[in-house]
XYZ file of C-alpha atoms in Angstrom:
686
model
C 0.000 0.000 0.000
C 1.079 3.580 -0.599
C 1.876 6.310 1.889
C -0.711 9.090 1.947
C 1.703 11.583 3.508
C 1.742 15.011 1.835
C 4.196 17.725 2.862
C 1.691 20.355 1.779
C -1.159 18.806 3.778
C 1.076 18.348 6.812
C 2.107 22.021 6.751
C -1.516 23.083 6.341
C -2.517 20.944 9.327
C 0.219 22.475 11.483
C -0.811 25.985 10.454
C -4.502 25.251 11.061
C -3.934 24.047 14.611
C -1.269 26.655 15.371
C -4.021 29.253 14.971
C -5.810 27.446 17.806
C -2.737 27.439 20.043
C -1.900 23.774 19.418
C 1.747 22.824 18.954
C 3.371 21.091 16.000
C 3.810 17.732 17.742
C 0.119 17.301 18.476
C -0.903 18.752 15.106
C 1.230 16.202 13.224
C 0.037 13.477 15.568
C -3.518 14.369 14.533
C -2.577 14.467 10.842
C -0.980 11.000 10.648
C -3.622 9.491 12.931
C -6.233 10.542 10.399
C -4.172 9.090 7.577
C -4.192 5.744 9.369
C -7.873 6.040 10.235
C -8.821 6.756 6.625
C -7.849 3.229 5.570
C -10.407 0.694 6.851
C -8.105 -2.323 6.547
C -5.686 -0.603 8.934
C -8.107 0.510 11.657
C -11.864 0.757 12.070
C -14.521 1.863 14.529
C -12.408 3.093 17.399
C -9.661 0.493 16.903
C -5.915 1.119 16.937
C -4.190 3.893 18.814
C -1.487 6.507 18.336
C 0.608 8.650 20.653
C 3.222 11.378 20.862
C 5.565 12.276 23.700
C 5.854 16.037 24.073
C 5.855 18.866 26.604
C 2.812 20.925 27.586
C 2.168 23.558 30.274
C 0.368 22.536 33.454
C -1.972 24.692 35.548
C 0.977 26.798 36.784
C 2.460 27.292 33.346
C 5.326 24.885 34.032
C 6.269 22.668 31.088
C 5.594 18.991 31.819
C 6.646 15.855 29.956
C 3.416 14.222 28.756
C 2.201 11.367 26.633
C -0.658 12.393 24.331
C -2.438 9.119 23.634
C -5.647 8.390 21.761
C -8.696 8.423 23.982
C -10.412 5.075 24.426
C -12.972 4.451 21.674
C -12.054 7.587 19.687
C -12.107 7.180 15.910
C -8.729 7.856 14.288
C -10.407 8.780 10.988
C -11.938 11.946 12.427
C -9.861 12.529 15.543
C -9.093 16.063 16.752
C -6.194 17.067 19.010
C -8.391 16.781 22.104
C -8.861 13.113 21.183
C -5.276 12.578 22.381
C -5.510 13.429 26.105
C -2.224 14.410 27.741
C -0.997 12.236 30.642
C 2.024 13.078 32.821
C 4.818 10.676 31.903
C 6.777 10.499 35.151
C 4.017 8.792 37.204
C 3.352 6.367 34.338
C 7.038 5.456 34.190
C 7.058 4.724 37.934
C 4.244 2.209 37.493
C 6.600 -0.044 35.540
C 8.364 -0.891 38.790
C 5.211 -2.549 40.184
C 4.862 -6.325 40.003
C 1.168 -6.131 39.320
C -1.536 -3.541 38.798
C -5.269 -4.126 38.507
C -7.217 -2.785 35.563
C -9.056 -0.420 37.876
C -5.771 0.749 39.373
C -4.306 1.325 35.921
C -7.294 3.396 34.766
C -7.280 5.352 38.022
C -3.559 6.106 37.748
C -3.975 7.286 34.170
C -6.918 9.533 35.010
C -5.164 10.935 38.090
C -2.362 12.141 35.878
C -4.350 13.747 33.078
C -3.548 17.416 32.543
C -7.270 17.879 31.875
C -9.459 15.728 34.099
C -12.366 16.333 31.731
C -10.526 14.555 28.910
C -11.572 11.093 27.697
C -10.067 7.994 29.265
C -6.648 7.301 27.764
C -6.353 4.103 25.718
C -6.074 0.782 27.564
C -2.656 0.527 25.878
C -1.376 3.811 27.304
C 1.337 2.134 29.360
C 2.663 0.208 26.380
C 3.131 3.505 24.520
C 4.648 5.072 27.627
C 7.257 2.346 28.118
C 8.636 2.574 24.577
C 11.109 5.477 24.248
C 10.122 6.771 20.812
C 8.453 10.118 20.326
C 5.745 8.909 17.912
C 4.111 5.478 18.119
C 1.443 4.030 15.827
C -0.585 0.893 16.525
C -3.054 -0.721 14.137
C -5.052 -3.912 13.852
C -4.380 -4.014 10.118
C -6.044 -7.008 8.513
C -2.821 -8.571 7.287
C -0.999 -8.026 10.595
C -3.743 -9.868 12.468
C -3.565 -12.663 9.875
C 0.182 -13.067 10.373
C -0.151 -12.682 14.160
C -2.735 -15.500 14.221
C -0.488 -18.095 12.561
C 0.770 -20.901 14.850
C 4.333 -20.071 13.733
C 3.806 -16.309 13.797
C 7.160 -15.612 15.471
C 9.085 -17.468 12.749
C 7.057 -15.825 9.987
C 7.680 -12.418 11.582
C 11.421 -13.067 11.338
C 11.128 -14.181 7.703
C 9.149 -11.088 6.716
C 11.026 -8.390 8.630
C 14.468 -9.882 9.143
C 14.765 -8.676 12.736
C 13.352 -5.192 12.169
C 10.181 -6.124 14.067
C 10.199 -7.998 17.387
C 7.521 -10.534 18.331
C 5.482 -10.247 21.546
C 3.586 -13.338 22.768
C -0.139 -13.021 23.465
C -1.113 -11.297 26.673
C -4.417 -9.545 27.265
C -4.087 -5.749 26.856
C -3.218 -3.862 30.001
C -0.372 -3.554 32.490
C 1.262 -6.962 31.944
C 1.238 -6.613 28.170
C 2.858 -3.171 28.484
C 5.643 -4.559 30.688
C 6.229 -7.578 28.463
C 6.339 -5.502 25.276
C 8.813 -3.120 26.894
C 11.007 -6.043 27.959
C 10.949 -7.447 24.412
C 11.995 -4.053 23.073
C 14.727 -3.653 25.685
C 16.321 -6.895 24.471
C 16.834 -5.284 21.054
C 16.361 -1.490 21.033
C 17.184 -1.387 17.313
C 13.796 -2.797 16.289
C 11.416 -0.460 14.497
C 8.222 -2.249 15.385
C 6.484 -4.897 17.462
C 4.148 -7.632 16.204
C 1.790 -8.651 19.004
C 0.492 -12.207 18.790
C -3.262 -12.413 18.038
C -3.417 -8.635 18.169
C -1.692 -6.274 15.702
C 1.404 -4.230 14.982
C 3.241 -1.242 16.470
C 5.704 1.028 14.645
C 7.856 3.706 16.267
C 9.781 6.759 15.119
C 11.148 10.118 16.140
C 8.859 11.944 13.725
C 5.204 11.518 12.867
C 6.119 10.791 9.268
C 8.707 8.158 10.203
C 6.312 6.195 12.439
C 3.499 6.443 9.880
C 5.590 5.440 6.871
C 7.099 2.554 8.820
C 3.543 1.319 9.413
C 2.817 1.519 5.688
C 6.085 -0.264 4.863
C 5.560 -3.053 7.404
C 1.975 -3.655 6.285
C 3.109 -3.732 2.668
C 5.786 -6.326 3.483
C 3.184 -8.536 5.157
C 0.778 -8.158 2.243
C 3.565 -9.138 -0.152
C 4.349 -12.204 1.958
C 0.729 -13.354 1.766
C 0.599 -12.900 -2.012
C 3.899 -14.678 -2.588
C 3.118 -17.601 -0.290
C -0.573 -18.128 -1.041
C -1.656 -21.679 -1.761
C -4.883 -23.450 -2.522
C -6.521 -25.133 0.441
C -9.337 -27.710 0.387
C -11.038 -25.898 3.264
C -11.838 -22.986 0.921
C -13.137 -25.128 -1.945
C -16.696 -23.970 -2.716
C -19.654 -26.131 -1.727
C -22.665 -26.739 -3.961
C -25.368 -24.087 -3.623
C -29.059 -23.723 -4.530
C -29.697 -22.885 -8.167
C -31.882 -19.983 -7.058
C -30.505 -18.352 -3.886
C -32.996 -16.255 -1.940
C -32.715 -12.471 -1.936
C -32.173 -10.292 1.118
C -35.691 -8.873 0.826
C -37.080 -12.398 1.193
C -34.921 -13.725 4.009
C -34.438 -10.626 6.166
C -38.019 -10.426 7.515
C -37.737 -14.135 8.337
C -34.429 -13.592 10.130
C -35.765 -10.605 12.007
C -38.697 -12.660 13.208
C -36.443 -15.521 14.344
C -34.152 -13.148 16.249
C -37.189 -11.623 17.964
C -38.470 -15.076 18.875
C -35.068 -16.115 20.250
C -34.404 -12.939 22.231
C -34.329 -13.634 25.984
C -37.329 -12.586 28.015
C -37.153 -8.954 29.067
C -34.789 -7.931 26.251
C -35.478 -5.996 23.051
C -36.997 -8.003 20.218
C -36.225 -5.831 17.211
C -32.853 -5.802 15.456
C -31.471 -4.062 12.386
C -29.699 -6.113 9.725
C -26.950 -5.299 7.232
C -26.106 -7.485 4.244
C -22.508 -7.599 3.111
C -21.062 -9.600 0.235
C -17.987 -9.574 -1.998
C -15.834 -12.120 -3.784
C -13.760 -12.663 -0.630
C -16.784 -12.890 1.647
C -18.353 -15.430 -0.707
C -15.104 -17.406 -0.774
C -15.278 -17.547 3.010
C -18.966 -18.411 3.458
C -19.044 -20.819 0.501
C -15.967 -22.725 1.676
C -16.212 -26.396 2.564
C -14.459 -25.732 5.882
C -16.748 -22.918 7.045
C -17.985 -24.860 10.066
C -14.333 -25.246 11.150
C -12.483 -21.995 10.392
C -15.662 -19.984 10.946
C -15.791 -21.110 14.577
C -12.159 -20.730 15.652
C -12.563 -17.232 17.105
C -11.647 -13.624 16.402
C -8.513 -12.287 14.738
C -7.803 -9.599 17.330
C -9.236 -9.451 20.866
C -11.088 -6.175 20.348
C -13.326 -7.804 17.724
C -15.029 -9.931 20.372
C -16.976 -6.973 21.781
C -18.513 -6.392 18.343
C -19.091 -9.885 16.929
C -18.666 -12.187 19.949
C -16.351 -15.097 19.060
C -17.712 -15.329 15.523
C -20.880 -15.843 13.488
C -23.837 -18.122 13.704
C -23.490 -20.302 10.615
C -26.747 -20.777 8.731
C -27.664 -23.011 5.793
C -27.847 -21.687 2.243
C -31.245 -20.145 1.458
C -33.160 -21.626 -1.472
C -35.671 -19.170 -2.914
C -37.945 -22.024 -3.980
C -38.634 -23.150 -0.396
C -37.902 -20.728 2.420
C -39.937 -22.726 4.950
C -37.270 -25.444 5.165
C -34.538 -22.821 5.432
C -36.470 -20.956 8.132
C -36.742 -24.053 10.324
C -33.059 -24.904 9.861
C -32.062 -21.301 10.588
C -34.093 -21.214 13.776
C -32.345 -24.407 14.903
C -28.902 -22.961 14.048
C -29.513 -19.753 16.004
C -30.941 -21.736 18.927
C -27.750 -23.827 18.912
C -25.611 -20.660 18.862
C -27.516 -19.311 21.869
C -27.210 -22.582 23.786
C -23.469 -22.742 23.108
C -23.042 -19.117 24.179
C -24.862 -19.736 27.440
C -22.717 -22.802 28.152
C -19.597 -20.745 27.372
C -20.720 -18.040 29.791
C -21.495 -20.487 32.595
C -18.128 -22.250 32.230
C -16.042 -19.117 32.349
C -18.133 -17.150 34.790
C -17.576 -20.005 37.226
C -13.837 -19.757 36.484
C -13.771 -16.075 37.515
C -15.888 -16.580 40.606
C -19.396 -16.042 39.252
C -19.078 -12.247 39.296
C -20.174 -11.471 35.732
C -23.666 -10.834 34.388
C -24.413 -12.416 31.021
C -24.727 -10.289 27.915
C -27.527 -11.206 25.558
C -26.664 -14.463 23.755
C -27.841 -13.524 20.266
C -25.240 -13.559 17.480
C -24.059 -10.283 15.989
C -23.070 -11.817 12.659
C -24.626 -14.517 10.493
C -22.695 -16.408 7.802
C -24.849 -17.750 4.966
C -23.388 -19.767 2.060
C -24.396 -18.378 -1.310
C -25.437 -15.077 0.259
C -22.706 -13.475 2.366
C -22.753 -12.186 5.927
C -25.396 -10.337 7.914
C -24.433 -7.799 10.554
C -26.862 -7.396 13.458
C -27.255 -4.301 15.627
C -29.575 -2.109 17.674
C -29.293 0.546 14.970
C -28.456 0.609 11.285
C -25.071 2.069 12.206
C -24.354 -0.706 14.687
C -25.407 -3.389 12.186
C -22.958 -1.907 9.675
C -20.207 -1.923 12.293
C -20.889 -5.612 12.916
C -20.529 -6.254 9.193
C -17.386 -4.115 8.949
C -15.682 -5.944 11.807
C -16.802 -9.324 10.495
C -15.445 -8.476 7.040
C -12.059 -7.529 8.519
C -12.070 -10.792 10.491
C -12.929 -12.758 7.340
C -10.071 -11.136 5.419
C -7.645 -12.043 8.209
C -8.864 -15.656 8.313
C -8.574 -15.985 4.523
C -5.043 -14.552 4.503
C -3.983 -16.836 7.344
C -5.558 -19.923 5.793
C -3.859 -19.317 2.442
C -0.352 -19.161 3.979
C -0.837 -21.474 6.949
C -3.604 -21.986 9.491
C -5.681 -19.397 11.312
C -5.434 -19.791 15.087
C -7.284 -17.497 17.499
C -6.961 -16.817 21.212
C -8.302 -19.403 23.650
C -11.940 -19.572 24.702
C -10.951 -18.297 28.146
C -9.213 -15.304 26.567
C -12.321 -14.625 24.464
C -14.402 -14.510 27.630
C -11.948 -12.314 29.497
C -11.962 -9.790 26.645
C -15.701 -9.889 26.007
C -16.501 -9.313 29.677
C -13.615 -6.916 30.335
C -15.128 -3.720 31.675
C -12.551 -1.571 29.876
C -13.657 -2.966 26.514
C -17.383 -2.911 27.242
C -17.052 0.769 28.183
C -16.257 1.524 24.526
C -19.751 0.477 23.444
C -21.718 2.893 25.615
C -24.934 2.024 27.403
C -27.147 5.090 26.917
C -30.932 4.869 27.199
C -32.662 4.117 23.911
C -35.091 6.589 22.357
C -38.802 5.674 22.246
C -38.759 4.434 18.634
C -35.277 2.946 18.646
C -34.923 -0.262 16.603
C -37.986 0.660 14.497
C -37.786 0.943 10.724
C -40.107 3.560 9.260
C -41.061 4.217 5.640
C -42.514 7.647 4.807
C -44.100 8.166 1.397
C -44.278 11.668 0.004
C -41.147 12.229 2.068
C -39.878 15.029 -0.145
C -42.854 17.296 0.626
C -43.467 19.504 3.636
C -45.470 17.039 5.755
C -43.468 14.007 4.657
C -40.108 15.635 5.340
C -41.245 16.874 8.756
C -42.572 13.412 9.564
C -39.344 11.703 8.494
C -37.360 14.103 10.691
C -39.678 13.536 13.646
C -39.375 9.760 13.475
C -35.599 9.985 13.154
C -35.499 12.271 16.212
C -37.488 9.629 18.103
C -34.791 7.061 17.324
C -36.237 5.305 14.286
C -34.370 4.343 11.126
C -36.067 6.100 8.226
C -36.653 5.343 4.559
C -37.794 8.439 2.628
C -39.890 7.700 -0.481
C -41.007 10.242 -3.042
C -41.896 10.397 -6.712
C -39.171 13.046 -6.900
C -36.087 11.079 -5.875
C -34.028 14.269 -5.597
C -36.478 15.612 -3.011
C -36.306 12.324 -1.115
C -32.515 12.537 -1.113
C -32.647 16.086 0.252
C -34.793 14.926 3.176
C -32.525 11.949 3.826
C -29.443 14.184 3.826
C -31.107 16.537 6.291
C -31.807 13.607 8.606
C -28.273 12.240 8.249
C -27.143 8.927 9.648
C -28.239 5.986 7.552
C -31.522 7.377 6.224
C -32.450 5.771 2.909
C -33.828 7.780 -0.038
C -35.868 6.031 -2.727
C -37.690 7.209 -5.803
C -41.135 5.611 -5.735
C -44.344 6.036 -7.695
C -46.960 4.671 -5.297
C -49.546 4.590 -8.098
C -47.454 1.864 -9.766
C -47.756 -1.390 -7.774
C -44.439 -2.637 -9.189
C -42.675 0.560 -8.052
C -44.238 0.245 -4.600
C -43.133 -3.402 -4.373
C -39.567 -2.478 -5.392
C -39.464 0.222 -2.715
C -40.629 -2.180 -0.002
C -38.041 -4.749 -1.156
C -35.310 -2.088 -1.057
C -36.242 -1.108 2.506
C -36.206 -4.735 3.645
C -32.824 -5.302 1.994
C -31.323 -2.106 3.419
C -32.536 -2.231 7.022
C -33.729 -5.809 7.461
C -37.445 -5.208 7.852
C -40.259 -2.692 8.296
C -42.115 -1.672 11.458
C -44.047 1.472 10.584
C -45.492 2.709 7.307
C -46.445 6.380 7.100
C -48.510 6.460 3.921
C -48.485 10.163 3.291
C -48.214 10.764 -0.469
C -51.207 12.591 -1.903
C -52.404 15.351 -4.191
C -55.581 17.430 -4.382
C -57.299 17.443 -7.767
C -60.145 19.942 -8.083
C -63.390 20.297 -10.015
C -67.161 19.900 -9.694
C -68.196 16.253 -9.616
C -70.940 16.577 -12.251
C -68.476 18.112 -14.686
C -65.424 16.060 -13.832
C -63.804 13.815 -16.478
C -63.428 10.188 -15.398
C -59.681 10.525 -15.930
C -59.452 13.152 -13.184
C -61.320 11.001 -10.682
C -59.287 7.950 -11.658
C -56.054 9.898 -11.250
C -57.113 11.047 -7.779
C -58.075 7.542 -6.667
C -54.859 6.116 -8.136
C -52.793 8.294 -5.786
C -55.074 9.026 -2.850
C -56.494 5.530 -2.443
C -54.790 2.838 -4.518
C -51.324 4.224 -3.781
C -51.990 3.792 -0.062
C -53.360 0.312 -0.688
C -50.268 -0.758 -2.666
C -47.896 0.392 0.077
C -50.044 -1.097 2.849
C -50.206 -4.483 1.115
C -46.408 -4.688 0.876
C -45.921 -3.448 4.430
C -48.415 -5.912 5.912
C -46.786 -8.826 4.098
C -43.394 -7.916 5.616
C -44.870 -7.320 9.074
C -46.674 -10.673 9.089
C -43.473 -12.457 8.078
C -41.569 -10.775 10.919
C -44.283 -11.891 13.295
C -44.187 -9.093 15.852
C -46.781 -6.670 14.535
C -46.381 -3.208 13.107
C -48.091 0.101 12.465
C -49.857 1.530 9.415
C -50.340 5.295 9.533
C -52.276 7.128 6.832
C -52.547 10.812 5.995
C -56.309 10.911 5.470
C -57.342 14.635 5.552
C -60.345 16.424 6.970
C -61.836 16.235 3.437
C -62.832 12.654 4.260
C -65.469 13.916 6.734
C -65.843 17.603 5.903
C -65.700 17.898 2.101
C -65.253 21.183 0.313
C -66.801 22.495 -2.879
C -64.688 21.726 -5.960
C -62.655 19.134 -4.016
C -64.801 16.106 -4.807
C -62.079 14.118 -6.558
C -59.852 14.533 -3.509
C -62.539 14.171 -0.845
C -64.158 11.008 -2.230
C -60.773 9.286 -2.527
C -59.907 10.349 1.032
C -63.274 9.080 2.285
C -62.416 5.721 0.744
C -58.993 5.920 2.416
C -60.672 6.478 5.790
C -62.595 3.252 5.233
C -59.327 1.538 4.284
C -57.759 2.604 7.589
C -60.584 0.956 9.481
C -60.555 -2.146 7.303
C -56.876 -2.804 7.981
C -57.490 -2.295 11.706
C -60.330 -4.823 11.535
C -58.507 -7.450 9.517
C -54.998 -7.308 10.978
C -55.447 -6.573 14.646
C -54.937 -10.287 15.271
C -51.517 -9.934 13.601
C -50.548 -7.168 16.022
C -50.728 -4.622 13.216
C -52.324 -1.314 14.159
C -53.923 0.981 11.587
C -54.525 4.659 12.338
C -54.913 7.911 10.456
C -54.359 11.632 10.691
C -56.917 14.213 9.569
C -55.054 17.466 9.028
C -56.202 20.778 7.583
C -54.644 23.996 6.305
C -51.015 22.898 6.318
C -48.526 24.846 4.223
C -47.437 22.230 1.702
C -47.621 21.224 -1.927
C -51.379 20.830 -1.495
C -51.791 24.250 0.028
C -49.415 26.497 -1.905
C -48.667 30.166 -1.180
C -50.786 31.131 -4.188
C -53.748 29.122 -2.927
C -53.413 30.615 0.549
C -53.382 34.126 -0.917
C -56.451 33.441 -3.069
C -58.453 31.864 -0.263
C -57.595 34.627 2.199
C -58.632 37.266 -0.346
C -61.904 35.470 -1.079
C -62.745 35.527 2.646
C -61.588 39.117 3.150
C -58.993 38.176 5.802
C -55.238 38.281 6.050
C -53.235 35.203 5.142
C -52.233 34.791 8.785
C -55.868 34.923 9.918
C -56.853 32.456 7.212
C -54.179 29.966 8.311
C -55.255 30.383 11.952
C -58.956 30.047 11.166
C -59.714 27.392 13.771
C -61.004 27.124 17.348
C -57.531 27.615 18.821
C -56.753 30.547 16.574
C -53.320 29.172 15.714
C -51.729 28.059 12.462
C -51.166 24.305 12.239
C -47.814 23.301 10.754
C -46.264 20.286 9.078
C -44.312 19.687 12.293
C -47.605 19.440 14.211
C -48.784 16.739 11.811
C -45.441 14.960 12.127
C -45.712 14.870 15.914
C -49.227 13.423 15.612
C -47.881 10.611 13.439
C -45.169 9.862 16.022
C -47.703 9.987 18.864
C -49.963 7.565 17.018
C -47.052 5.178 16.498
C -46.464 5.218 20.256
C -50.107 4.445 21.168
C -49.487 0.715 21.407
C -53.080 -0.214 22.330
C -54.856 1.992 19.797
C -56.032 0.966 16.331
C -58.706 2.194 13.937
C -58.203 5.686 15.356
C -58.136 9.074 13.618
C -56.323 12.028 15.185
C -57.430 15.460 13.967
C -54.671 18.026 13.565
C -56.534 21.137 12.503
C -56.598 23.488 15.498
C -60.281 22.677 16.025
C -62.954 22.488 13.322
C -66.449 21.501 14.506
C -67.517 20.329 11.065
C -64.512 18.023 10.808
C -64.912 16.487 14.261
C -65.494 12.751 14.135
C -68.767 11.653 15.662
């Protein structure tokens, strides 16, 4: 791989941070950390760490020798200088004289010696960085370094690749003892430029940021070259026979989501987000004859265990011609994974004195021959992280298997890492928002009400798919939401387009929990004079479009097996029609009946069906020109026209959006209509 160092960029970085009062050492530390973080096969999702030894003023203005080390869980790709908290070096150096130091004692000592006590916790590998003398130190879990470090003869291979330039450190769990051992290995040969840690990753050291960074690139390149030059065919990776017609993600994901919900322990969340990942290398891994062997040997670097446990649940290939057989076999495979995980916990919790509380036993990755891998998470982002980490693990296993044999840490070491408080702290345990883990589709999401509704659901914690006939408008809403919001062009009046949109949502997120069927348009004209084409066009959008989306949503919800919510934008026209709005009002009256029909027919499936009757909302239906004309016709100001209700206040798209969210949260309510019109006696439901 090539170095990304640029003298021009480095100078610009130094100048940028100098204007903020930040010195050159920390500025360059930030620059090369980001270079490392920008390459996913070097580091990902808070992994790896970097440091610089420098001098900074303390509270009294005295210059102090400090180690600026990446904060635990910080992402190197986007790190800022404050992501490298400064720790006084002298107290850290004194710790090396201790025979032992608990994890809690280590963390306490590091925090006691921060220059800024409000800074993040220094990395769990702070002491390792401290005990090496170099000014700049880089550490990555690069895919190829973990592959080499997981070979049974890793020490010999390290010597063959680097010729003594990199020393080998046997496996020890991160922390105080690893720091001391690594320092002792270095002290035996201070000429080495790096350390390869068994089952872990690689360190490089230098007196400048560029030297340490470019050594990392060189060492990784040497390992990659070794793998290429020594690759061999192995029977374990020979492909197995697969179904002639593999099932698609849109078909199997609702099934998987339902099985995970069924298998979730009592008292835990039932809904999970899914992420499909496939590539030639992933397929080589999951299609290999030895999957049940190499796929169960464990992680490639200890940190992976907090994301994907010790590896995936291995499922059978999915045949599109008969998913019922696959579903039963998959349920059995996940049940077996859970049983094995519980046995693993009981064995090792007893070993440590029964002091640990079990994490949920569900897998975080699924391996499916002929399909790829599936990442599982509480959010779309977390599901993607699971896939990312699993893909890095797969690459390491493939590299190791092609030059030797992949060998992970022991089961006991897996447990100690998975239940290590310092690692679990990286994941965070904040309270979930009210609609967390829900997947919401909003039609008409590019318009005023749809965009406000999509934003409101996202703010309540839901994952959102924004659908609109105008795909550009849908993309604008999705960008405004941020995160992993999905934008889709969709013509709800075309059943095939609606079906494709539902399939895309299922494939992207794993399922569907809430449909907000909002798309609509008001066609005008007197009924007695109206062409059939106008009425048909209105019903196509304002009735049949809702029906097409609801049919697809209900099918997915029934497959998942844990209910769902249908929410419809009905309109006050359904009960309080206006002159010249017959095409719109009659279609909306039919939609009101549809709301009730779905409530009647699918309550037993746990699917709720509710509607919103809104009026006088600034939107595509009620344009500025229409507002001006209507206000003039009534002899009132535009403001008075918009506030022409019992409350005397204008009703906004955000008000409608909040009503949709509130309806989604009314878990025991179905067949209900909420009016959002500021009060209109004629539109009140009786």
